[in-house]
Coordinates of C-alpha atoms and ligand atoms in Angstrom, one line a residue:
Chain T
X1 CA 0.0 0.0 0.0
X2 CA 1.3 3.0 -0.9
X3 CA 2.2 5.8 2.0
X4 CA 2.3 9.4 1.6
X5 CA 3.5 12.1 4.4
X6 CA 2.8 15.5 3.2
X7 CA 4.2 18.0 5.2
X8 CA 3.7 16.9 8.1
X9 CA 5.2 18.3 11.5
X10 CA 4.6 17.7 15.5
X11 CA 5.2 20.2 18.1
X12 CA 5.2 18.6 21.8
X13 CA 3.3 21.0 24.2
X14 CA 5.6 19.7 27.9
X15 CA 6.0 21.7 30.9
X16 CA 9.5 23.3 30.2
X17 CA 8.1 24.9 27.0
X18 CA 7.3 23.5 23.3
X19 CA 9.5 20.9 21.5
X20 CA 9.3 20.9 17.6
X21 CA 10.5 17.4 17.2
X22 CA 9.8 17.3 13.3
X23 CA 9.8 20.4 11.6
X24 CA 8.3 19.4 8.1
X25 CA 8.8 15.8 6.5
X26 CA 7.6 15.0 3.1
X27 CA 7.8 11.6 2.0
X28 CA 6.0 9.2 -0.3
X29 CA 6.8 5.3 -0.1
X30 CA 6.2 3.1 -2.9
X31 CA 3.7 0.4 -2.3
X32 CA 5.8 -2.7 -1.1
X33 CA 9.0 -0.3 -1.0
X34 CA 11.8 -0.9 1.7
X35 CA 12.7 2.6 3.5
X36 CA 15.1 2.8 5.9
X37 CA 15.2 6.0 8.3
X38 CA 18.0 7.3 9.3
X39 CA 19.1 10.3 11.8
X40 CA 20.7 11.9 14.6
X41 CA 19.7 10.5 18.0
X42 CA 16.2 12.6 19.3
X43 CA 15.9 14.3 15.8
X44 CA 12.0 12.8 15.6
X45 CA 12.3 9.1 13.8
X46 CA 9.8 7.7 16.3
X47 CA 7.6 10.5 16.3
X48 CA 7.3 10.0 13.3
X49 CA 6.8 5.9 13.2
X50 CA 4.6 6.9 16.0
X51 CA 2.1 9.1 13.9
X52 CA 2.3 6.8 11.2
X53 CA 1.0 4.4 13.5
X54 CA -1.7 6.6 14.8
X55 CA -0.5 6.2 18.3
X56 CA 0.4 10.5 17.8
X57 CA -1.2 12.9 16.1
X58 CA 0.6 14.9 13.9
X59 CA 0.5 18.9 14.4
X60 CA 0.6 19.7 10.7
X61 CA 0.2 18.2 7.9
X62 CA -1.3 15.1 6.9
X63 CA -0.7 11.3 6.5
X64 CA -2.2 9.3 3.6
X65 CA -2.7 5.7 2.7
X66 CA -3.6 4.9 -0.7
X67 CA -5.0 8.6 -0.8
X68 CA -7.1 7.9 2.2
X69 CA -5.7 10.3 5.5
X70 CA -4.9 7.8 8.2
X71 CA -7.6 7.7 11.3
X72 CA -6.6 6.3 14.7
X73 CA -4.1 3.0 15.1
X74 CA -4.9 0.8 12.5
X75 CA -3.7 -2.8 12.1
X76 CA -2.9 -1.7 8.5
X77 CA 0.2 -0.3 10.1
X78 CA 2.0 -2.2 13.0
X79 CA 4.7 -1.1 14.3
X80 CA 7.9 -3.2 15.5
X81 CA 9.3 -1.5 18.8
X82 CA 12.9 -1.1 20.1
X83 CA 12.3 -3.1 23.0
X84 CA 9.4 -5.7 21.4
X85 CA 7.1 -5.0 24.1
X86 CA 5.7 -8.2 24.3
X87 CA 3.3 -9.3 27.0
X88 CA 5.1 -11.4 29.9
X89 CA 1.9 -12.6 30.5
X90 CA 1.6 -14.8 27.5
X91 CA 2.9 -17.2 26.0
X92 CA 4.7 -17.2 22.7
X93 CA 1.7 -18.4 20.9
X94 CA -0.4 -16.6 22.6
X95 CA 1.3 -13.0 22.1
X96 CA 1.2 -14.2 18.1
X97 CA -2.2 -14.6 18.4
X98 CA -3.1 -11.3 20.6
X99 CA -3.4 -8.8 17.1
X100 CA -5.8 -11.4 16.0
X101 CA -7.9 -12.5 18.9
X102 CA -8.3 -8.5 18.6
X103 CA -10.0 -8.3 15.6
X104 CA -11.9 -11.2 16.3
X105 CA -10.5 -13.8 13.5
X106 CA -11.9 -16.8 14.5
X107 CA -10.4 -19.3 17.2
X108 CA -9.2 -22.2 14.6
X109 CA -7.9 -19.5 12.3
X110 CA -6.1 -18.1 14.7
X111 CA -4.0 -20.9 15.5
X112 CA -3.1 -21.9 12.4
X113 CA -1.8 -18.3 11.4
X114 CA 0.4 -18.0 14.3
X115 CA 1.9 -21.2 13.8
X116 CA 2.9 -20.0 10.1
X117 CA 4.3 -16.8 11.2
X118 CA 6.2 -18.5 14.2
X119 CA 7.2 -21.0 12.0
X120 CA 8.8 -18.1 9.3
X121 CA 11.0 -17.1 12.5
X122 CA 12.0 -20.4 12.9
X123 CA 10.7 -20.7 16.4
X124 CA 8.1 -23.2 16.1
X125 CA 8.9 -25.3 18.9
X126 CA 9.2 -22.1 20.9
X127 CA 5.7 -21.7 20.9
X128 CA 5.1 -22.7 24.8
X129 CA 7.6 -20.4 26.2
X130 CA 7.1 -17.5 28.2
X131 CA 8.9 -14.3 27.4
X132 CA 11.2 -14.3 30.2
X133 CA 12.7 -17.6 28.9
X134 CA 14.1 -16.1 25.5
X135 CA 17.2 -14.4 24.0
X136 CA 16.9 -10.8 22.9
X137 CA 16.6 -12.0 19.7
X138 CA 13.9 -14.5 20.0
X139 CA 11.9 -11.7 21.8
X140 CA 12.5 -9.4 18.5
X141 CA 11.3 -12.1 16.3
X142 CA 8.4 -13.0 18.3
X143 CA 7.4 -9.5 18.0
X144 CA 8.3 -9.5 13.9
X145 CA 5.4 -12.6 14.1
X146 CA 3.4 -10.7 16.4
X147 CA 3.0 -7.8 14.0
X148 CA 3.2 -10.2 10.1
X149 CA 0.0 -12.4 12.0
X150 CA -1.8 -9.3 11.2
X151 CA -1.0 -9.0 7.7
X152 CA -0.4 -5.2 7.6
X153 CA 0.1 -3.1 4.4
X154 CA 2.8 -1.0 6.3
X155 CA 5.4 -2.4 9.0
X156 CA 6.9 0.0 10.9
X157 CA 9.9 -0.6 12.6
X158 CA 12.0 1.4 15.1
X159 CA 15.2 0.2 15.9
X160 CA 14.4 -3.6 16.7
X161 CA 17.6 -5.0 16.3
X162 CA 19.3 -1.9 18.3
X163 CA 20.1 -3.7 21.5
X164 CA 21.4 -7.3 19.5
X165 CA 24.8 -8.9 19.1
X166 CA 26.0 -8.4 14.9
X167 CA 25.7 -11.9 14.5
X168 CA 22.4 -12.3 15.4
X169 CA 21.5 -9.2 13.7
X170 CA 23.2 -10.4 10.6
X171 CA 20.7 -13.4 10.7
X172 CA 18.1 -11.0 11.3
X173 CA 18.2 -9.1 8.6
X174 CA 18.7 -12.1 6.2
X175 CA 15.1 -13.4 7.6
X176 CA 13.6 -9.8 7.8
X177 CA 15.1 -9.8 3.8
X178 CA 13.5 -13.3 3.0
X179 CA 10.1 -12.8 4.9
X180 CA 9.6 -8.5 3.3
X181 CA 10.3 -10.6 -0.4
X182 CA 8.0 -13.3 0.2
X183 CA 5.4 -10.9 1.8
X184 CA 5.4 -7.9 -0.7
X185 CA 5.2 -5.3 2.6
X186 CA 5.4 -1.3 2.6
X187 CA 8.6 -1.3 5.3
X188 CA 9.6 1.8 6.9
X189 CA 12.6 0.1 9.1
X190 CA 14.3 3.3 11.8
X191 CA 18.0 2.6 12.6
X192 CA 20.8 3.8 13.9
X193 CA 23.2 1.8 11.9
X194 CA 24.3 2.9 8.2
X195 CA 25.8 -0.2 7.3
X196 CA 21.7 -1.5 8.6
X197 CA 19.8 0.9 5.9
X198 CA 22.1 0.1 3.3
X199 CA 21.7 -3.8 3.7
X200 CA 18.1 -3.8 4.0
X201 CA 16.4 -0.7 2.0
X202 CA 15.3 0.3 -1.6
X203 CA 16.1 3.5 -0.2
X204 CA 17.9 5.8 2.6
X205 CA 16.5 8.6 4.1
X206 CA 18.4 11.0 6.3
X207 CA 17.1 13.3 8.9
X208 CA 18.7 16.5 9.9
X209 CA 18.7 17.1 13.9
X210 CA 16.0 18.3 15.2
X211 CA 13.5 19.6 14.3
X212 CA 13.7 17.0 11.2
X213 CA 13.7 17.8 7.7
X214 CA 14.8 14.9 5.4
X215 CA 18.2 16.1 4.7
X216 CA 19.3 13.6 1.5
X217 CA 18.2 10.4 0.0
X218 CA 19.7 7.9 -1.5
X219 CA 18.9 4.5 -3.3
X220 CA 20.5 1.3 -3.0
X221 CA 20.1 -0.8 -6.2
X222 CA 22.5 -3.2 -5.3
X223 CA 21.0 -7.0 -5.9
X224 CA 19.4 -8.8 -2.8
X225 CA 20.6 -10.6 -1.1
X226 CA 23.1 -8.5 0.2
X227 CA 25.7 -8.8 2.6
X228 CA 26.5 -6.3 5.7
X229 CA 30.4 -6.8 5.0
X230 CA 30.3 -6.9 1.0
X231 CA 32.4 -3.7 -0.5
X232 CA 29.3 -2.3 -2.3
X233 CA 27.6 -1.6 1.2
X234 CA 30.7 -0.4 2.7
X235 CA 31.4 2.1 0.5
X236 CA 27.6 3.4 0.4
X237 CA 27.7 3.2 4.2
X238 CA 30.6 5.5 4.1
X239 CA 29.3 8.2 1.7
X240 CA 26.3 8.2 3.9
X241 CA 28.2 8.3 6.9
X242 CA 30.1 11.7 5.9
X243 CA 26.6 13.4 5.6
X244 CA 24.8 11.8 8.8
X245 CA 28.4 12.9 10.7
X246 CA 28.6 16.6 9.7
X247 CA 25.0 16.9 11.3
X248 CA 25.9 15.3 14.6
X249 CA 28.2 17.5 15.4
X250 CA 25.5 19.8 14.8
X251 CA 23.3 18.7 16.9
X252 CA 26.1 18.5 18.9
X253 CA 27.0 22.1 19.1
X254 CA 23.4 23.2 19.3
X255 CA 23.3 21.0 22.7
X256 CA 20.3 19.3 23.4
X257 CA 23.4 16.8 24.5
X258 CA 21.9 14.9 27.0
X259 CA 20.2 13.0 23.8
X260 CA 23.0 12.8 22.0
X261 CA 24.2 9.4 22.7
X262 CA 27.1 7.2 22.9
X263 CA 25.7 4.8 20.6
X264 CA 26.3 7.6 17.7
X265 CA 29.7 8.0 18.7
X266 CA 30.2 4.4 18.8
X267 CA 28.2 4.1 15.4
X268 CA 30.7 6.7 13.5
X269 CA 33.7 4.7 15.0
X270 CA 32.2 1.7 13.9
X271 CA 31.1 2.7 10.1
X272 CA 33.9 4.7 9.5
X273 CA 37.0 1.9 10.2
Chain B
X1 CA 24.0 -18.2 55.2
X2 CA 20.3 -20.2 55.1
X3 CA 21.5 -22.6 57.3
X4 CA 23.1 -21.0 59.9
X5 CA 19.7 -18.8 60.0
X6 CA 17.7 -21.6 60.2
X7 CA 19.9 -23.4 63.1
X8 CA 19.5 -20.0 65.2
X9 CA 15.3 -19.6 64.8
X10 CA 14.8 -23.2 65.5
X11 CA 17.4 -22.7 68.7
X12 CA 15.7 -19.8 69.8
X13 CA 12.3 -21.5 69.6
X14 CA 13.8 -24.6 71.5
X15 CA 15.0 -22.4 74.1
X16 CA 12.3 -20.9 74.7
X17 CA 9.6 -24.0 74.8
X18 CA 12.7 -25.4 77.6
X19 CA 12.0 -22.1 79.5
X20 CA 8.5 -22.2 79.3
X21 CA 8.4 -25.5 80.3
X22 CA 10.5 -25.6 83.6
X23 CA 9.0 -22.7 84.6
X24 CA 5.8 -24.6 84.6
X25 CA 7.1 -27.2 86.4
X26 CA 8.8 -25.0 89.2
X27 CA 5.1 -24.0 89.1
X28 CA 5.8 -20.1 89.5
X29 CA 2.6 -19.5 88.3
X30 CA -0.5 -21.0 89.2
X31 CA -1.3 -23.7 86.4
X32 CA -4.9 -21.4 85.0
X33 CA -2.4 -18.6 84.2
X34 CA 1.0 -20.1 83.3
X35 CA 0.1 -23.5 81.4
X36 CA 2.8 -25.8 80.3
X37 CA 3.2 -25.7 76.5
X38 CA 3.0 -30.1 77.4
X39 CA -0.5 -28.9 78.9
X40 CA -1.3 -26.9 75.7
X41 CA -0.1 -29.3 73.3
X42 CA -2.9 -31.7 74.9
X43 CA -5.3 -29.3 75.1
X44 CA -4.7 -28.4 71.0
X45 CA -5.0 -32.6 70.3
X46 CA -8.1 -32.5 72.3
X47 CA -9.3 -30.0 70.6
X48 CA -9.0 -31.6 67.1
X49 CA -10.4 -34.8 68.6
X50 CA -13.0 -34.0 69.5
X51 CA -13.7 -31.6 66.6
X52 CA -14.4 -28.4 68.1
X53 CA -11.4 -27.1 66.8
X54 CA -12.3 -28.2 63.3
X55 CA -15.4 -26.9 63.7
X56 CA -14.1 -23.7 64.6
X57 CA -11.6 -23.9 62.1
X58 CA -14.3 -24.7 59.5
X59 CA -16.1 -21.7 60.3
X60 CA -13.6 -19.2 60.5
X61 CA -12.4 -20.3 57.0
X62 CA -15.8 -20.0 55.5
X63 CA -16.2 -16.7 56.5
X64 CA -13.0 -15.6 55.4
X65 CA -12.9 -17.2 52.1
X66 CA -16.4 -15.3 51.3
X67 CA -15.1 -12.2 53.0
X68 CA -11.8 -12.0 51.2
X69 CA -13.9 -13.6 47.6
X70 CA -16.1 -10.5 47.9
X71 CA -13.2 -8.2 48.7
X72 CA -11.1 -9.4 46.3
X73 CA -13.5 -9.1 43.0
X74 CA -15.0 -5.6 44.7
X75 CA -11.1 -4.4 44.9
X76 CA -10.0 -5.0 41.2
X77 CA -13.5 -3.7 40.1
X78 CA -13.0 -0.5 42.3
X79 CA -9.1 -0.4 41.7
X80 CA -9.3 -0.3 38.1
X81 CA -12.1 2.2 37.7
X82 CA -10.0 4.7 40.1
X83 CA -7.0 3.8 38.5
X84 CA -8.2 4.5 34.7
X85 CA -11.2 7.4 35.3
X86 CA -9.4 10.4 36.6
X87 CA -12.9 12.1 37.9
X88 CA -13.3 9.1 40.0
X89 CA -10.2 9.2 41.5
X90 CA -10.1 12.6 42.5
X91 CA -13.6 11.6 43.8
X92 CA -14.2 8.1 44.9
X93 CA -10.3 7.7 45.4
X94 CA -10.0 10.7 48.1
X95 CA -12.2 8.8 50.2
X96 CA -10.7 5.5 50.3
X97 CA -7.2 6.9 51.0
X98 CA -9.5 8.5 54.3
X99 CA -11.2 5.5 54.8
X100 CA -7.9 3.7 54.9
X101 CA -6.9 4.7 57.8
X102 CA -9.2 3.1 59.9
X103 CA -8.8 -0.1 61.3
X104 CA -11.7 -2.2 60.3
X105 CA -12.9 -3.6 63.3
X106 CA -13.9 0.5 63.8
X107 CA -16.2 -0.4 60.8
X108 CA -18.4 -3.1 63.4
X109 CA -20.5 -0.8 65.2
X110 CA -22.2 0.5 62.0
X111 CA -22.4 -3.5 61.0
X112 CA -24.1 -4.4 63.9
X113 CA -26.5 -1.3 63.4
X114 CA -27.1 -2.2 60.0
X115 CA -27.1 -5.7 59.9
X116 CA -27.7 -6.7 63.4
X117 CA -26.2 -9.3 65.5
X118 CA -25.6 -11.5 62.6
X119 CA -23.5 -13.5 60.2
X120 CA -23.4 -10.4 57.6
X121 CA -22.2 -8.2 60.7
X122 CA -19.1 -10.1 60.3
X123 CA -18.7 -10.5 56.8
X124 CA -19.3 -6.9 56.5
X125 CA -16.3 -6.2 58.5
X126 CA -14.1 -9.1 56.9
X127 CA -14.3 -7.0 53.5
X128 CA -14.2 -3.5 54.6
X129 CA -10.7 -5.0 56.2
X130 CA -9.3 -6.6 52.8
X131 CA -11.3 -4.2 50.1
X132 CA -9.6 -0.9 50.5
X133 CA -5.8 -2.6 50.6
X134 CA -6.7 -4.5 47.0
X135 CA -8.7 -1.0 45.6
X136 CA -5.7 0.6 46.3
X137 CA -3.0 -1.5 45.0
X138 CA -5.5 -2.3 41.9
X139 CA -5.3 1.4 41.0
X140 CA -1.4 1.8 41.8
X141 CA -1.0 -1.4 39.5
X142 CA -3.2 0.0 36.6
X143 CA -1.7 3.8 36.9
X144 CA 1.7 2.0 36.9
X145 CA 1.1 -0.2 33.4
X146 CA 4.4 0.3 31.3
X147 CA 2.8 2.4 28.9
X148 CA 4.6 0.4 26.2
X149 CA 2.6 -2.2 27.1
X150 CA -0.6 0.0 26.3
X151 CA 0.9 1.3 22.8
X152 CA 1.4 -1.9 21.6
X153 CA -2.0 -3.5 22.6
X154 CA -3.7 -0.6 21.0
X155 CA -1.2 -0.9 17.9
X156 CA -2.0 -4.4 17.6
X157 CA -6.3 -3.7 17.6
X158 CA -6.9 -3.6 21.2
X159 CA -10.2 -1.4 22.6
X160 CA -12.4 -1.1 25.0
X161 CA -13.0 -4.0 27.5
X162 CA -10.9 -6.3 25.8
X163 CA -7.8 -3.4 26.7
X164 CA -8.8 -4.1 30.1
X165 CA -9.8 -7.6 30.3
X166 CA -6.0 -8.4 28.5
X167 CA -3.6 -6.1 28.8
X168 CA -4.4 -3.6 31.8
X169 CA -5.1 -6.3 34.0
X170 CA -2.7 -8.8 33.7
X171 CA -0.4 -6.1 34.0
X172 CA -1.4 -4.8 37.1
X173 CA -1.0 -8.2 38.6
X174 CA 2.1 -8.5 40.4
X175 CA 0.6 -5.3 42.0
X176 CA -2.7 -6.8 42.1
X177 CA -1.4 -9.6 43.9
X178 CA 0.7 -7.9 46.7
X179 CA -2.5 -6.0 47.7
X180 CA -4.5 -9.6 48.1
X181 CA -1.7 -10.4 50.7
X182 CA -2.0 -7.3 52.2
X183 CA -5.4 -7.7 52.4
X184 CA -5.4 -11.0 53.8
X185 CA -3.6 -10.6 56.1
X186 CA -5.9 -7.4 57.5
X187 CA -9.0 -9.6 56.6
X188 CA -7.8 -12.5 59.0
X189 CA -7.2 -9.8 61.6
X190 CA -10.6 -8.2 61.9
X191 CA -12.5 -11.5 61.3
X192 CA -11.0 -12.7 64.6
X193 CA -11.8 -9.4 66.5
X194 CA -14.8 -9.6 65.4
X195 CA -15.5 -13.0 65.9
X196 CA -13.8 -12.3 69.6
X197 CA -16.8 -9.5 70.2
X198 CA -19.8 -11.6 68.3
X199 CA -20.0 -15.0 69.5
X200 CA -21.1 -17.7 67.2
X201 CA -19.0 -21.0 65.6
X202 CA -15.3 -19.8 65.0
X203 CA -11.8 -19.5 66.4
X204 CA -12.4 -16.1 68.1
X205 CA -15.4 -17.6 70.0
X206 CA -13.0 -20.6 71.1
X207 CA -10.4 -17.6 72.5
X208 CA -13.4 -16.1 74.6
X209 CA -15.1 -19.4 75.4
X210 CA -11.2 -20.0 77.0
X211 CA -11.2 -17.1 78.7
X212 CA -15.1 -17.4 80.4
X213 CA -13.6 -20.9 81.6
X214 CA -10.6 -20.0 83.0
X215 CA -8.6 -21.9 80.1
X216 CA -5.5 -20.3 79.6
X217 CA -4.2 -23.2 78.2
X218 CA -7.3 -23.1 75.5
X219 CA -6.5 -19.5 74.8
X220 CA -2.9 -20.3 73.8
X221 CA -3.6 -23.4 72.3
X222 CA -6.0 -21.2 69.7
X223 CA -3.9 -18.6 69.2
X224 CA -1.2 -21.1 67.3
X225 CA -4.2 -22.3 65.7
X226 CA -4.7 -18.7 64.4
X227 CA -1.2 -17.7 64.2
X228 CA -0.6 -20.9 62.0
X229 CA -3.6 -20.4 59.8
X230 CA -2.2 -17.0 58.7
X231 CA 1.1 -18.3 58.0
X232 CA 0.2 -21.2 56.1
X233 CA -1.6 -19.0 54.0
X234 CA 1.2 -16.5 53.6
X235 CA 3.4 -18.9 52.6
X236 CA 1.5 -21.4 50.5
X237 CA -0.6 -19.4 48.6
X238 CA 0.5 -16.3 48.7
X239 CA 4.1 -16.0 48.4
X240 CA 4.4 -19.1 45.9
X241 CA 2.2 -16.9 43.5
X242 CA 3.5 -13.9 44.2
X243 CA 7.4 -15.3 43.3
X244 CA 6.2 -16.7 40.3
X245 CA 4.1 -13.9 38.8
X246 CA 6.9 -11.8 39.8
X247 CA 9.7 -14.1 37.6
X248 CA 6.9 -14.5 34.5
X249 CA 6.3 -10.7 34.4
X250 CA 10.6 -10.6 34.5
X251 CA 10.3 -8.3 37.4
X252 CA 13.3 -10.4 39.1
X253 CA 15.7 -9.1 37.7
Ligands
ATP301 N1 5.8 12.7 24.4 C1 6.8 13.6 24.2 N2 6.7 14.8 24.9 C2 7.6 15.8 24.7 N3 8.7 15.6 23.9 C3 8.8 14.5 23.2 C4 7.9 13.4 23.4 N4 8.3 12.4 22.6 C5 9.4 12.8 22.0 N5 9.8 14.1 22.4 C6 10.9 14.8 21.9 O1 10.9 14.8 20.5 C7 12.2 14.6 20.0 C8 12.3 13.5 19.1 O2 12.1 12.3 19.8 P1 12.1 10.9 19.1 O3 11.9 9.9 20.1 O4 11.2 10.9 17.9 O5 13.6 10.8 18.6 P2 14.4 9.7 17.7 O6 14.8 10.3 16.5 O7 13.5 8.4 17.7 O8 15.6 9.4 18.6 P3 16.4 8.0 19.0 O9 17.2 7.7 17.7 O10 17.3 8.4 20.1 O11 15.4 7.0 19.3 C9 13.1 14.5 21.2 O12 13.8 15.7 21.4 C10 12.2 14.2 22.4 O13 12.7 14.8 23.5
MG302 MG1 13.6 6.5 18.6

């Protein structure tokens, strides 16, 4: 389904005063497209997953699906978050089956959906376990079930492989790569990592620091597949990295700091050896 | 560690049964005020033999299971109105933090006018001693839900009651749960004062019925019965749940 944000901004009203978090942001994503966002730390990439999502409303602007503006949350557009937020309460199974049982699909149905989308994470026999009892990882891609169960047009995701090992992110994004070409999905997919957007999107977005604007774009048509350490994505990774650098230190100088994390620091050191 | 803990209660407790008991036998005391714990040991076997501690037993458990039932669905129900309807809680929630100050046995006098000298006297008391402890950790449990937890339901399709029934709730349980304990524990209190000042079937009638005859060693001998009755369900409901709801809901670590 295709996506279109059209000027769209959002001013947070808090007690020390009002916080533009995105200034304007234009954006239109290509029915079954694979976006990656990517940005400064607190320059409004979540805000803007979250309005998407209908879980914020945006201050300006509009959001548009297939023409239509957005309402409320939708399960046209699930979001994937940082932390997966599962329930503790449930089971594997049962957290699979949760967006479902909520839109009354039938009992039998159910059941046999979940067990498709477990099994295209590869943790069928998983399916009794509680959350407490799994890796990191396994939470991420019970929550990656959690939200395909649902069949959305739009998955939005914000940094879920953030807080993973490489390796097991490296297997991610194979699986993530696999399921969005088997599944035909519009992806918006938030990251902190260059080397991330260039292995998984069609295309690269980069916000400025806040209040975001889209600062530059850029497509990756290399062929899929593709590998996180291969010289093609290296060298993209790096171009974009100049860019996404200059405007840290922007951010930087115009000290917000406290947002301004190590991770970027880290990120830089990382993409730029 | 553990061990050496255990070793010192259980020495503590043995030294003080060996104290009790030669005092007895130097018979300080005369026997209807100082009893030997031998004396009250018999007097607790005689007691289940002939079944009128059972019966008393019986009693006192019926009333609290339906006390604490009542106070227990009332509490969640209460707790998470207050906790999600800010006009109630500024309302309705203002009084039970008031009303929460007063022990419950204070709440008998306006049973006994209401209901009269009767069984609902007493149950009456029983949940106004349980139902403002699980109101109150209800609402703290449902204003406290990890509003991630709330994002994501209502990302995945979740409304209404079903929000409630599945998501707000279960979260609120490890909270949920600590205020049932609480609330036990202040429901078994008042149901034997009461019980102590009302005189039907129960333990608190065997504690007075001990003290009309002159039974000291009766009066003890219930007591443990009472003390033991509280523990038991501390530790073999309560806590058992409590650990694991706490490990599920990965609050352990
Ligand atoms: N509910 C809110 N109330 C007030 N300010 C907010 C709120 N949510 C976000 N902000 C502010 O909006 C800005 C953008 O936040 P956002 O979470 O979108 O950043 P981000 O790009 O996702 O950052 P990160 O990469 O660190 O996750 C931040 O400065 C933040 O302080
Ligand atoms: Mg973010």
């Amino acid at each position: 389904m295709k996506l279109e944000i059209r000027n769209v901004g959002k001013t947070f009203q808090s007690k020390s005063g009002a916080i533009t978090a995105i200034d304007t942001a234009t954006l239109n994503v290509r029915a079954g497209e694979f976006v990656c966002l990517l940005g400064p730390s607190g320059c409004g990439k979540s805000t803007l997953l979250n309005l998407i999502a209908g879980l914020d409303k945006p201050t300006r602007g509009e959001i548009l699906m297939d023409g239509k503006p957005i309402g409320n949350t939708g399960t046209d557009r699930v979001m994937i978050f940082q932390s997966a937020a599962l329930f503790p309460w449930l089971s594997v199974f049962d957290n699979v089956k949760f967006g479902l049982n909520m839109i009354g699909v039938p009992k039998p149905e159910r059941q046999v959906i979940a067990r498709r989308y477990l099994a295209m994470v590869h943790l069928a026999e998983f399916e009794n376990a509680f959350v407490h009892e799994l890796s990191g990882g396994m939470r991420q891609r019970v929550a990656i079930a959690r939200a395909l169960a649902l069949d959305p047009a739009v998955l939005l995701m914000d940094e879920p492989f953030g807080a993973l090992d490489a390796q097991t992110r490296d297997l991610l994004h194979g699986e993530l790569q696999t399921i969005w070409q088997a599944t035909c999905k519009t992806i918006l997919f938030v990251t902190h990592n260059v080397r991330e957007a260039v292995v998984l999107g069609d295309r690269v977005v980069v916000f400025s620091a806040r209040p975001a604007r889209i600062k530059r774009e850029w497509t990756v048509d290399l062929p899929r597949p593709r590998q996180i350490e291969s010289y093609a994505v290296v060298d993209l990774a790096r171009d974009i990295m100049q860019t996404l650098k200059d405007d840290v230190l922007v951010s930087q100088r115009d000290n917000d700091a406290q947002r301004l994390s190590e991770l970027e620091m880290q990120m830089i050191g990382d993409d730029v050896l | 560690m553990e061990i050496r803990k255990v070793i010192r209660t259980l020495g503590f407790l043995i030294a003080l049964l060996a104290v009790w008991q030669s005092l007895a036998i130097l018979e300080v005391y005369p026997e209807y005020i100082f009893p030997s714990p031998l004396g009250v040991l018999q007097t607790l076997a005689r007691g289940f033999q002939n079944g009128r501690f059972v019966i008393g037993i019986a009693s006192s458990m019926q009333r609290i299971l339906i006390g604490f039932g009542i106070s227990a669905i009332l509490g969640v129900a209460f707790g998470l109105a207050l906790g999600r309807q800010r006009w109630l809680n500024d309302t309705l929630g203002a009084l039970v933090l008031g009303l929460q100050t007063l022990p419950s046995i204070c709440w008998l006098p306006i049973a006994l006018l209401w209901f009269g000298l009767s069984e609902t006297a007493i149950l009456f008391v029983v949940v106004m001693g349980a139902l403002l402890a699980i109101t109150t950790a209800t609402e703290a449990g449902v204003k406290n839900t990890p509003p991630l937890y709330l994002r994501a339901a209502r990302n995945l399709g979740a409304r209404g009651w079903k929000l409630y029934a599945l998501v707000i709730l279960p979260a609120a349980l490890p909270s949920i749960l600590t205020g049932m304990k609480l609330g036990w524990s202040f429901a078994w209190r008042s149901l034997m004062a009461a019980e102590l000042l009302y005189v039907s079937l129960g333990l608190g009638q065997l504690l007075t019925m001990g003290r009309e005859l002159n039974d000291m060693s009766q009066v003890i001998a219930v007591m443990i019965v009472i003390i033991a009755i509280g523990l038991l369900v501390d530790r073999a409901v309560f806590a058992p749940l409590e650990s694991r709801v706490r490990e599920r809901w990965g609050l352990n670590s």
